[in-house]
Short mmCIF file of C-alpha atoms in Angstrom, two decimals:
data_model
loop_
_atom_site.label_atom_id
_atom_site.label_comp_id
_atom_site.label_asym_id
_atom_site.label_seq_id
_atom_site.Cartn_x
_atom_site.Cartn_y
_atom_site.Cartn_z
CA MET A 215 143.11 110.73 89.11
CA ALA A 216 143.53 113.50 91.14
CA ALA A 217 143.12 115.84 88.71
CA ASN A 218 139.66 114.15 87.21
CA MET A 219 138.19 114.02 90.86
CA TYR A 220 135.59 116.92 91.58
CA ARG A 221 134.64 117.87 95.19
CA VAL A 222 131.81 119.96 96.22
CA GLY A 223 133.76 123.94 96.75
CA ASP A 224 135.72 123.01 93.13
CA TYR A 225 134.97 125.65 90.73
CA VAL A 226 134.95 123.72 87.14
CA PHE A 227 134.15 124.48 83.79
CA PHE A 228 130.51 122.93 82.31
CA GLU A 229 130.24 122.48 78.52
CA ASN A 230 126.21 123.14 77.52
CA SER A 231 127.35 123.66 73.95
CA SER A 232 130.26 122.38 71.26
CA SER A 233 130.49 126.15 69.94
CA ASN A 234 130.27 128.46 73.18
CA PRO A 235 132.81 129.18 75.99
CA TYR A 236 132.35 126.78 78.81
CA LEU A 237 130.36 127.67 81.83
CA ILE A 238 132.44 128.41 85.34
CA ARG A 239 130.26 127.40 87.85
CA ARG A 240 131.23 126.38 92.01
CA ILE A 241 129.72 122.77 93.09
CA GLU A 242 127.41 122.83 96.28
CA GLU A 243 126.15 119.37 96.18
CA LEU A 244 127.05 116.17 94.59
CA ASN A 245 123.55 114.21 94.31
CA LYS A 246 122.76 111.00 92.68
CA THR A 247 119.77 110.43 90.90
CA ALA A 248 117.34 107.68 90.76
CA SER A 249 118.56 106.57 87.47
CA GLY A 250 122.19 106.44 88.94
CA ASN A 251 123.55 109.53 86.82
CA VAL A 252 125.32 112.17 89.11
CA GLU A 253 124.14 115.85 89.26
CA ALA A 254 125.73 118.68 90.99
CA LYS A 255 123.85 121.46 92.36
CA VAL A 256 126.09 124.15 91.66
CA VAL A 257 126.50 128.15 91.93
CA CYS A 258 126.90 130.41 88.96
CA PHE A 259 129.39 132.90 87.68
CA TYR A 260 128.40 134.85 84.45
CA ARG A 261 130.83 136.55 82.09
CA ARG A 262 130.83 140.21 80.76
CA ARG A 263 129.57 138.99 77.44
CA ASP A 264 126.74 137.64 79.32
CA ILE A 265 125.43 140.58 81.21
CA SER A 266 124.03 143.77 79.11
CA HIS A 267 126.14 146.77 77.99
CA SER A 268 124.50 149.10 80.71
CA LEU A 269 125.92 146.99 83.32
CA ILE A 270 129.07 146.47 81.98
CA GLN A 271 129.55 150.11 81.91
CA LEU A 272 128.62 150.27 86.18
CA ALA A 273 131.38 147.59 86.31
CA ASP A 274 133.85 150.11 84.77
CA LYS A 275 133.30 152.65 86.68
CA HIS A 276 133.07 150.41 89.77
CA ALA A 277 136.86 149.04 89.07
CA LYS A 278 138.10 153.04 87.64
CA ASP A 279 136.81 154.32 91.37
CA LEU A 280 139.05 151.40 93.12
CA GLU A 281 141.46 152.13 91.24
CA GLU A 282 141.64 155.77 91.84
CA GLU A 283 141.25 155.46 95.25
CA LYS A 284 144.49 152.83 95.30
CA GLU A 285 146.34 155.37 93.73
CA GLU A 286 145.28 158.08 96.54
CA GLU A 287 146.38 155.79 99.48
CA LYS A 288 150.15 154.93 97.46
CA GLU A 289 150.26 158.75 96.44
CA GLY A 290 150.69 158.10 92.73
CA PRO A 291 150.27 155.26 90.21
CA LEU A 292 150.46 151.47 91.74
CA GLU A 293 152.18 149.78 88.76
CA ALA A 294 152.85 150.10 84.90
CA GLU A 295 150.26 151.43 82.55
CA LEU A 296 148.75 147.89 80.78
CA THR A 297 148.80 147.54 77.28
CA ASP A 298 145.75 146.86 75.03
CA LYS A 299 146.33 142.97 74.54
CA GLN A 300 146.47 142.95 78.49
CA LYS A 301 143.15 145.05 79.30
CA HIS A 302 141.68 143.04 76.61
CA GLN A 303 142.39 139.41 78.11
CA LEU A 304 141.95 140.67 81.64
CA ARG A 305 138.37 141.40 80.83
CA HIS A 306 137.83 137.74 79.92
CA ARG A 307 139.38 136.90 83.61
CA GLU A 308 136.68 139.22 85.26
CA LEU A 309 133.60 136.79 86.25
CA PHE A 310 130.54 137.90 88.22
CA LEU A 311 129.04 135.95 91.48
CA SER A 312 125.33 135.22 91.43
CA ARG A 313 122.99 134.11 94.13
CA GLN A 314 121.90 131.39 91.18
CA TYR A 315 121.82 127.77 91.50
CA GLU A 316 121.13 125.39 88.71
CA SER A 317 121.58 121.66 89.18
CA LEU A 318 123.73 120.21 85.83
CA PRO A 319 124.83 116.73 85.05
CA ALA A 320 128.31 116.38 86.13
CA THR A 321 129.34 114.49 82.81
CA HIS A 322 129.58 117.83 81.14
CA ILE A 323 132.20 118.65 83.63
CA ARG A 324 135.39 119.80 81.32
CA GLY A 325 138.10 120.77 84.36
CA LYS A 326 138.92 122.39 86.99
CA CYS A 327 139.92 126.47 87.23
CA SER A 328 140.16 129.36 90.30
CA VAL A 329 138.32 131.79 91.26
CA ALA A 330 138.99 134.58 93.68
CA LEU A 331 137.69 137.81 95.03
CA LEU A 332 139.44 140.50 93.64
CA ASN A 333 142.57 140.60 96.34
CA GLU A 334 143.61 144.48 96.50
CA THR A 335 147.09 143.56 97.49
CA GLU A 336 148.17 141.87 94.57
CA ALA A 337 149.34 143.22 90.96
CA VAL A 338 146.07 142.70 88.56
CA LEU A 339 148.51 141.28 86.04
CA SER A 340 148.98 138.06 88.46
CA TYR A 341 145.64 137.19 87.43
CA LEU A 342 146.96 136.94 83.65
CA ASP A 343 150.42 134.75 84.64
CA LYS A 344 148.28 132.27 86.19
CA GLU A 345 146.17 129.55 83.91
CA ASP A 346 142.52 129.14 84.27
CA THR A 347 142.48 132.18 87.02
CA PHE A 348 139.48 134.14 87.22
CA PHE A 349 138.54 137.15 89.83
CA TYR A 350 135.15 138.77 90.46
CA SER A 351 134.66 142.16 92.65
CA LEU A 352 130.78 142.18 91.91
CA VAL A 353 127.90 140.79 92.69
CA TYR A 354 124.95 140.00 90.03
CA ASP A 355 121.32 139.43 90.04
CA PRO A 356 120.14 137.92 86.96
CA THR A 357 116.20 138.29 87.95
CA GLN A 358 116.70 142.09 88.57
CA LYS A 359 119.23 142.97 86.36
CA THR A 360 121.30 144.60 89.08
CA LEU A 361 125.11 144.58 90.09
CA LEU A 362 126.22 145.16 93.53
CA ALA A 363 129.88 145.24 95.22
CA ASP A 364 130.64 142.21 97.22
CA LYS A 365 130.88 142.80 100.76
CA GLY A 366 133.59 140.23 101.52
CA GLU A 367 136.41 142.57 100.81
CA ILE A 368 139.70 142.57 102.43
CA ARG A 369 140.06 145.53 104.56
CA VAL A 370 143.68 147.00 103.72
CA GLY A 371 145.24 150.43 103.53
CA PRO A 372 145.55 153.31 105.95
CA ARG A 373 141.73 154.00 105.63
CA PHE A 374 141.43 150.75 107.63
CA GLN A 375 143.99 151.21 110.39
CA ALA A 376 143.75 153.22 113.49
CA ASP A 377 145.46 156.07 115.30
CA VAL A 378 147.47 154.46 117.79
CA PRO A 379 148.48 157.59 120.62
CA ASP A 380 151.74 157.71 121.74
CA MET A 381 152.44 155.69 124.47
CA LEU A 382 152.39 157.42 127.99
CA GLN A 383 155.03 157.58 130.39
CA ASP A 384 154.81 156.33 134.24
CA GLY A 385 152.32 158.67 136.29
CA GLU A 386 151.07 160.74 133.30
CA SER A 387 147.87 161.00 132.84
CA ASP A 388 145.61 160.05 129.92
CA GLU A 389 143.27 163.21 130.34
CA TRP A 390 140.06 161.49 129.52
CA ASP A 391 136.78 161.85 131.27
CA GLN A 392 135.97 158.27 132.39
CA SER A 393 132.41 158.71 133.01
CA LYS A 394 131.79 160.01 129.48
CA LEU A 395 133.03 156.98 127.85
CA GLU A 396 131.32 154.17 129.76
CA GLU A 397 128.61 153.94 132.48
CA LYS A 398 128.63 151.52 135.37
CA LEU A 399 126.06 149.00 135.28
CA TRP A 400 126.74 146.40 138.36
CA ASP A 401 129.48 146.84 141.15
CA PRO A 402 130.64 143.49 142.23
CA ASP A 403 131.64 144.86 145.75
CA CYS A 404 127.97 145.35 146.35
CA PRO A 405 126.54 144.57 149.81
CA LEU A 406 124.59 141.89 149.02
CA SER A 407 125.72 137.97 149.06
CA SER A 408 125.63 135.95 146.09
CA LYS A 409 123.03 133.74 148.07
CA GLN A 410 121.05 136.89 148.08
CA ILE A 411 121.20 137.88 144.62
CA ASP A 412 120.37 134.22 143.30
CA GLN A 413 117.13 134.38 145.09
CA PHE A 414 115.96 137.69 143.89
CA LEU A 415 116.71 136.68 140.00
CA VAL A 416 114.55 133.64 141.16
CA VAL A 417 112.26 135.93 141.96
CA ALA A 418 112.37 138.23 138.77
CA ARG A 419 112.07 134.61 137.00
CA ALA A 420 108.68 133.84 138.98
CA VAL A 421 107.51 137.63 138.30
CA GLY A 422 107.91 137.30 134.53
CA THR A 423 106.37 133.65 134.25
CA PHE A 424 103.46 135.14 136.73
CA ALA A 425 103.42 137.98 133.92
CA ARG A 426 103.37 135.62 130.73
CA ALA A 427 100.17 134.07 132.42
CA LEU A 428 98.42 137.51 132.11
CA ASP A 429 99.05 138.57 129.07
CA CYS A 430 96.84 136.96 126.37
CA SER A 431 99.07 137.24 123.61
CA SER A 432 102.29 135.40 125.61
CA SER A 433 99.46 133.00 126.38
CA VAL A 434 99.30 132.43 122.87
CA ARG A 435 102.63 132.02 122.26
CA GLN A 436 103.63 130.05 125.35
CA PRO A 437 100.68 127.88 125.94
CA SER A 438 102.23 125.83 128.61
CA LEU A 439 103.49 126.79 131.76
CA HIS A 440 106.76 124.91 131.18
CA THR A 441 107.40 127.01 128.09
CA SER A 442 106.35 130.47 130.03
CA ALA A 443 108.71 129.48 132.83
CA ALA A 444 111.41 128.78 130.17
CA ALA A 445 111.00 132.14 127.85
CA ALA A 446 111.21 133.71 131.68
CA SER A 447 114.82 132.61 131.94
CA ARG A 448 116.11 134.13 129.35
CA ASP A 449 119.00 136.61 129.48
CA ILE A 450 116.38 139.54 128.95
CA THR A 451 114.87 138.32 132.42
CA LEU A 452 118.51 138.59 134.82
CA PHE A 453 119.29 141.79 132.52
CA HIS A 454 115.98 143.68 133.50
CA ALA A 455 116.69 142.20 137.15
CA MET A 456 120.16 143.05 137.96
CA ASP A 457 119.86 146.52 136.13
CA THR A 458 116.67 147.27 138.44
CA LEU A 459 119.59 145.93 141.25
CA HIS A 460 121.78 148.20 140.22
CA ARG A 461 119.81 151.28 140.06
CA HIS A 462 118.20 150.97 143.39
CA GLY A 463 121.43 151.34 145.30
CA TYR A 464 121.04 146.92 145.59
CA ASP A 465 118.29 147.11 148.20
CA LEU A 466 116.25 144.61 147.77
CA SER A 467 112.78 145.90 149.05
CA SER A 468 112.91 148.79 147.04
CA ALA A 469 114.19 146.72 143.82
CA LEU A 470 111.15 143.94 144.70
CA SER A 471 108.81 146.99 144.90
CA VAL A 472 109.66 147.89 140.69
CA LEU A 473 109.22 144.59 139.44
CA VAL A 474 105.55 144.46 140.49
CA PRO A 475 104.33 147.87 140.74
CA SER A 476 100.83 148.72 140.66
CA GLY A 477 99.79 147.96 137.51
CA GLY A 478 101.14 144.52 137.27
CA PRO A 479 103.86 142.40 137.12
CA VAL A 480 106.88 143.95 134.69
CA LEU A 481 106.92 141.63 131.40
CA CYS A 482 110.30 141.96 129.65
CA ARG A 483 110.05 140.28 126.28
CA ASP A 484 113.21 139.45 124.06
CA GLU A 485 113.30 138.99 120.17
CA MET A 486 112.57 135.31 120.29
CA GLU A 487 109.10 136.35 121.67
CA GLU A 488 108.50 139.39 119.99
CA TRP A 489 108.74 137.29 116.26
CA SER A 490 105.70 135.21 115.53
CA ALA A 491 105.35 131.72 114.04
CA SER A 492 105.35 132.74 110.50
CA GLU A 493 108.07 135.18 110.95
CA ALA A 494 110.32 132.62 112.43
CA ALA A 495 109.76 130.31 109.15
CA MET A 496 110.52 132.82 106.52
CA PHE A 497 113.43 134.07 108.58
CA GLU A 498 114.29 130.09 108.65
CA GLU A 499 113.72 130.05 104.91
CA ALA A 500 116.17 133.35 104.05
CA LEU A 501 119.18 132.04 106.18
CA GLU A 502 118.83 129.07 103.73
CA LYS A 503 118.72 131.58 100.92
CA TYR A 504 121.07 134.08 101.75
CA GLY A 505 123.05 132.62 104.82
CA LYS A 506 124.18 135.26 107.21
CA ASP A 507 123.87 138.26 104.72
CA PHE A 508 120.75 140.09 107.52
CA ASN A 509 121.21 143.10 104.57
CA ASP A 510 119.75 140.81 101.92
CA ILE A 511 117.15 138.62 103.90
CA ARG A 512 115.55 141.99 105.63
CA GLN A 513 115.46 143.45 101.68
CA ASP A 514 114.05 140.66 100.64
CA PHE A 515 111.94 138.97 103.35
CA LEU A 516 111.86 140.46 106.43
CA PRO A 517 111.49 144.53 105.50
CA TRP A 518 109.12 145.42 108.57
CA LYS A 519 111.73 144.17 110.96
CA SER A 520 115.26 146.55 111.91
CA LEU A 521 118.80 145.25 111.33
CA THR A 522 119.55 145.15 114.72
CA SER A 523 116.43 143.09 115.48
CA ILE A 524 117.27 140.10 112.44
CA ILE A 525 120.85 139.86 113.93
CA GLU A 526 119.51 139.63 117.85
CA TYR A 527 117.03 136.91 116.86
CA TYR A 528 119.80 134.93 115.09
CA TYR A 529 121.93 134.91 117.69
CA MET A 530 119.34 133.29 120.05
CA TRP A 531 117.64 131.27 117.29
CA LYS A 532 121.14 129.19 117.54
CA THR A 533 120.63 128.52 120.90
CA THR A 534 117.02 127.12 120.84
CA ASP A 535 116.26 123.29 119.95
CA ARG A 536 114.74 124.08 116.74
CA TYR A 537 118.11 124.77 115.71
CA VAL A 538 119.93 122.00 117.04
CA GLN A 539 117.49 119.86 115.12
CA GLN A 540 117.95 121.68 111.91
CA LYS A 541 122.25 121.26 112.04
CA ARG A 542 121.30 116.93 113.09
CA LEU A 543 119.22 117.22 109.56
CA LYS A 544 121.57 119.17 107.74
CA ALA A 545 124.54 116.82 108.97
CA ALA A 546 122.44 113.47 108.40
CA GLU A 547 121.73 114.85 104.71
CA ALA A 548 125.72 115.83 103.82
CA GLU A 549 126.50 111.84 105.11
CA SER A 550 124.18 110.83 102.70
CA LYS A 551 125.22 112.94 99.56
CA LEU A 552 128.22 112.46 97.55
CA LYS A 553 131.86 114.05 98.59
CA GLN A 554 133.49 113.34 95.42
CA VAL A 555 132.73 112.10 91.64
CA TYR A 556 135.13 111.15 88.96
CA ILE A 557 134.72 112.78 85.40
CA PRO A 558 137.23 110.46 82.92
CA THR A 559 138.42 113.28 80.58
CA TYR A 560 136.70 113.90 77.64
CA ASN A 561 138.05 113.18 74.65
CA LYS A 562 135.09 112.75 71.78
CA PRO A 563 135.88 114.80 68.80
CA ASN A 564 134.41 118.31 68.76
CA PRO A 565 131.68 118.86 65.85
CA ASN A 566 133.46 122.20 65.43
CA GLN A 567 136.91 120.68 64.44
CA ILE A 568 137.74 121.06 60.49
CA SER A 569 138.04 117.73 59.32
CA VAL A 570 140.44 116.94 56.76
CA THR A 571 141.10 113.30 54.81
CA ASN A 572 143.58 112.79 52.25
CA GLY A 573 144.13 116.48 51.57
CA LYS A 574 141.04 116.72 49.96
CA MET A 575 138.47 119.43 50.93
CA ALA A 576 137.06 120.21 53.91
CA THR A 577 133.73 121.38 55.30
CA VAL A 578 133.80 124.43 57.31
CA ASN A 579 131.10 124.44 60.15
CA GLY A 580 128.73 122.64 58.22
CA ALA A 581 127.97 125.70 56.33
CA GLY A 582 127.64 123.29 52.85
CA PRO A 583 129.21 123.23 49.31
CA GLY A 584 130.65 126.69 49.11
CA ALA A 585 132.39 126.37 52.25
CA TYR A 586 135.22 124.28 51.04
CA HIS A 587 139.07 125.13 51.70
CA ALA A 588 141.83 123.15 50.77
CA ALA A 589 144.10 121.41 53.07
CA GLY A 590 147.47 123.51 52.88
CA GLY A 591 146.25 127.10 51.88
CA GLY A 592 142.76 128.66 53.67
CA ARG A 593 141.93 130.96 56.28
CA ALA A 594 144.16 132.16 59.13
CA CYS A 595 143.46 131.56 62.60
CA GLU A 596 140.87 134.41 63.16
CA SER A 597 142.77 135.39 67.18
CA CYS A 598 146.29 134.72 66.17
CA TYR A 599 146.54 134.82 62.22
CA SER A 600 148.68 131.65 62.40
CA MET A 601 148.07 129.69 59.09
CA GLN A 602 149.36 126.41 61.10
CA SER A 603 147.69 124.26 63.29
CA ALA A 604 147.56 120.37 64.07
CA GLN A 605 144.13 121.12 64.39
CA TRP A 606 141.58 123.75 63.14
CA TYR A 607 137.89 124.71 64.60
CA SER A 608 135.10 126.73 62.82
CA TRP A 609 134.47 129.57 64.26
CA GLY A 610 131.22 132.39 64.16
CA PRO A 611 128.65 132.13 61.67
CA PRO A 612 128.66 129.49 58.96
CA ASN A 613 128.24 131.80 56.33
CA MET A 614 131.32 133.97 57.70
CA GLN A 615 133.50 130.82 57.13
CA CYS A 616 136.23 131.70 59.91
CA ARG A 617 138.33 129.22 61.93
CA LEU A 618 140.71 129.01 65.27
CA CYS A 619 143.80 127.59 65.71
CA VAL A 620 144.11 124.44 68.78
CA SER A 621 145.32 127.47 71.29
CA CYS A 622 142.99 129.77 70.23
CA TRP A 623 140.17 127.22 70.29
CA MET A 624 141.20 126.07 73.96
CA TYR A 625 141.27 130.02 74.95
CA TRP A 626 138.41 130.64 73.78
CA LYS A 627 136.34 127.61 75.20
CA LYS A 628 138.09 128.80 78.38
CA TYR A 629 138.09 132.72 78.77
CA GLY A 630 134.88 133.67 76.29
CA GLY A 631 137.01 135.65 73.75
CA LEU A 632 139.84 135.44 71.29
CA LYS A 633 143.05 136.89 72.43
CA MET A 634 143.83 139.89 70.40
CA PRO A 635 141.75 142.66 70.55
CA SER A 636 139.57 143.99 67.62
CA ARG A 637 140.29 147.69 66.01
CA ALA A 638 137.01 148.52 67.85
CA GLU A 639 138.77 147.92 71.61
CA ALA A 640 141.64 149.71 70.62
CA PRO A 641 142.46 153.28 71.53
CA GLU A 642 140.68 155.96 69.70
CA GLU A 643 144.38 157.39 68.41
CA LYS A 644 145.94 154.43 67.14
CA THR A 645 145.38 153.85 64.22
CA PRO A 646 147.10 150.53 62.50
CA PRO A 647 149.60 150.42 59.90
CA SER A 648 148.13 150.12 56.53
CA PRO A 649 148.80 146.52 54.75
CA VAL A 650 152.10 146.07 52.73
CA PRO A 651 150.98 145.14 49.25
CA ASN A 652 153.42 141.71 48.96
CA GLU A 653 152.30 140.91 53.02
CA PRO A 654 149.78 138.03 52.89
CA ARG A 655 147.99 138.97 55.85
CA SER A 656 147.02 142.25 57.45
CA ARG A 657 148.42 142.35 61.12
CA GLY A 658 145.66 144.33 62.35
CA HIS A 659 143.50 143.00 64.91
CA GLY A 660 140.25 144.20 63.28
CA PRO A 661 138.55 144.00 60.11
CA ARG A 662 140.65 145.33 57.09
CA GLN A 663 138.58 147.40 54.37
CA SER A 664 139.27 147.45 50.91
CA SER A 665 139.74 150.89 48.96
CA HIS A 666 136.18 151.44 48.75
CA MET A 667 135.87 151.53 52.64
CA VAL A 668 133.80 148.43 52.53
CA PRO A 669 134.70 145.71 54.86
CA VAL A 670 136.36 142.52 54.48
CA ARG A 671 137.05 139.65 56.83
CA ASN A 672 140.26 138.94 57.35
CA SER A 673 141.29 136.15 54.85
CA GLY A 674 144.16 134.30 53.01
CA SER A 675 142.07 134.13 49.56
CA PRO A 676 141.58 136.59 47.35
CA LYS A 677 137.93 135.78 46.64
CA SER A 678 136.77 137.30 50.22
CA SER A 679 137.68 140.94 48.82
CA THR A 680 135.59 140.69 45.25
CA LYS A 681 132.17 141.05 47.22
CA THR A 682 128.94 143.09 45.66
CA LYS A 683 129.04 146.41 46.83
CA GLN A 684 125.56 148.49 46.75
CA ALA A 685 126.30 152.16 46.65
CA PHE A 686 124.14 154.92 48.12
CA LEU A 687 123.98 158.30 48.13
CA LEU A 688 123.80 160.71 51.55
CA GLN A 689 122.49 164.08 50.80
CA ALA A 690 123.52 166.41 53.31
CA THR A 691 121.58 170.14 54.21
CA ARG A 692 123.63 173.19 54.16
CA LEU A 693 123.30 173.39 57.96
CA THR A 694 125.00 170.22 58.15
CA LYS A 695 128.00 170.95 56.10
CA LEU A 696 128.44 174.07 58.31
CA ALA A 697 127.77 172.05 61.38
CA ARG A 698 131.20 170.04 60.40
CA HIS A 699 133.13 172.81 59.91
CA MET A 700 132.10 175.40 62.91
CA CYS A 701 131.89 172.07 65.85
CA ARG A 702 134.88 170.10 64.07
CA ASP A 703 135.71 169.82 67.91
CA ILE A 704 132.96 168.58 68.92
CA ILE A 705 131.81 166.07 66.14
CA ARG A 706 135.10 164.78 65.70
CA LEU A 707 134.33 163.16 62.15
CA ARG A 708 137.14 160.51 61.89
CA ARG A 709 136.15 158.72 65.59
CA ALA A 710 132.71 159.33 64.66
CA ALA A 711 133.08 157.49 61.61
CA ARG A 712 135.06 154.32 63.60
CA ARG A 713 131.92 154.42 65.60
CA PRO A 714 128.91 154.55 63.18
CA PHE A 715 126.50 152.68 66.36
CA VAL A 716 127.91 155.51 68.91
CA PRO A 717 124.97 159.05 68.79
CA ILE A 718 126.19 162.29 68.30
CA ASN A 719 125.04 164.74 70.65
CA CYS A 720 122.82 166.88 68.65
CA GLY A 721 121.94 169.27 71.19
CA ALA A 722 125.61 170.41 71.99
CA ILE A 723 126.06 170.69 68.43
CA LYS A 724 123.33 173.06 68.25
CA ALA A 725 124.42 175.30 71.33
CA GLU A 726 127.48 175.50 69.91
CA CYS A 727 126.36 176.78 66.53
CA LYS A 728 123.52 179.27 68.18
CA SER A 729 126.42 180.51 70.08
CA SER A 730 128.52 181.23 67.18
CA PHE A 731 125.97 182.79 65.31
CA ASN A 732 124.63 185.37 68.25
CA SER A 733 128.71 186.08 68.33
#
């Protein structure tokens, strides 16, 4: 029962397609529609497969920089080198937080998961030991196509610690010049009594109210006497009055003359008065969208305001009736909304299941009559290469006729990838051994190749190796052939052949050839 009960704040799997991996979302609200259905307002998390290759490179660089910083702090490697398989599976556990919200039917929830900010104090392998556990360290903006570091990092390590000096002995001076460290702004032992100070503050408020009556812009913002008096009673007026009193040696007559100089009464304004009504409305809208992320509020909504001004306005805004009213409205809305919802376990058959009936042929991925396999034979699992499974699922394009076992299918749906890394993701220096003739299946993680270097899908069927091959001839010039021999270290032919889509640095080759010809 508890496993099927979903509450606000839970991280959950959503299914939007029977063949694609689950979406990972955080429930923000649960709303009941007019038709009686329950919709969940959720925060979107993105996988590595959902963002562009250039941003993936940026994320990998960020992770590498963090690892180097930790190694410098620890003065050595932090943990054992990860294997290729562990690196491959860790990429499936990495997510990217976003500020994007969307509404999805609650009936599409397929289970709970756990998402946490990457913890620098834990070993990264700990995320692989926990089922349905993910981590994130970067924030992805799907509109701007940017990645930013999340600001909620845990500040651990020597660079965040203060250097504590040794404790002083009895009677020992600390040799600090206090006049350079702090400035005295008020003397509690001043000659004035508390009654005299209060009377001076009342005069300062009255002067502030009168100053607002004379100021045209203030009369527009504070149209009534009550609002003008309330604005004059704010902290900015009291701070100015007490500072004036201190600067004039607590002489009341001298301080009063400064409050009302020859040009007219002094007007002191804080951020609440400086901001216009439209700016206040934009601030409330930004606060609703970004929360207390003042950098984003300034960047997207109020770029003409300083960060100090925005923060100061926020804490003054929290003391207003407007804030209290909004808090009450939000509390009333929260009471009317659902706190939790029960979603029964989804047990309908998946359309990608490969059905086998009475030992007859079974259709793979709806590919038509040419895509039938015998119940006992057929392909191995594309991920773990197992030949036996209680249930098979078609995977990939229909014409490829690939399939996954039950375990690898659930891994694909939850983590968005296969358990084993492909040859393209393995280190370049390592190459899998050639398959043994008697072995029915190659154990390499990438596509096998025939003797004519034509890629062939991993398959237990001999028919897949008899595909039509189209011959072609690449006629290289003499300069190209010469460059291959002279720039062997730069080109690295074997590496380039394995990665045909990675461009070769022609500029470096030309420079190397020119230097060789000149010498």
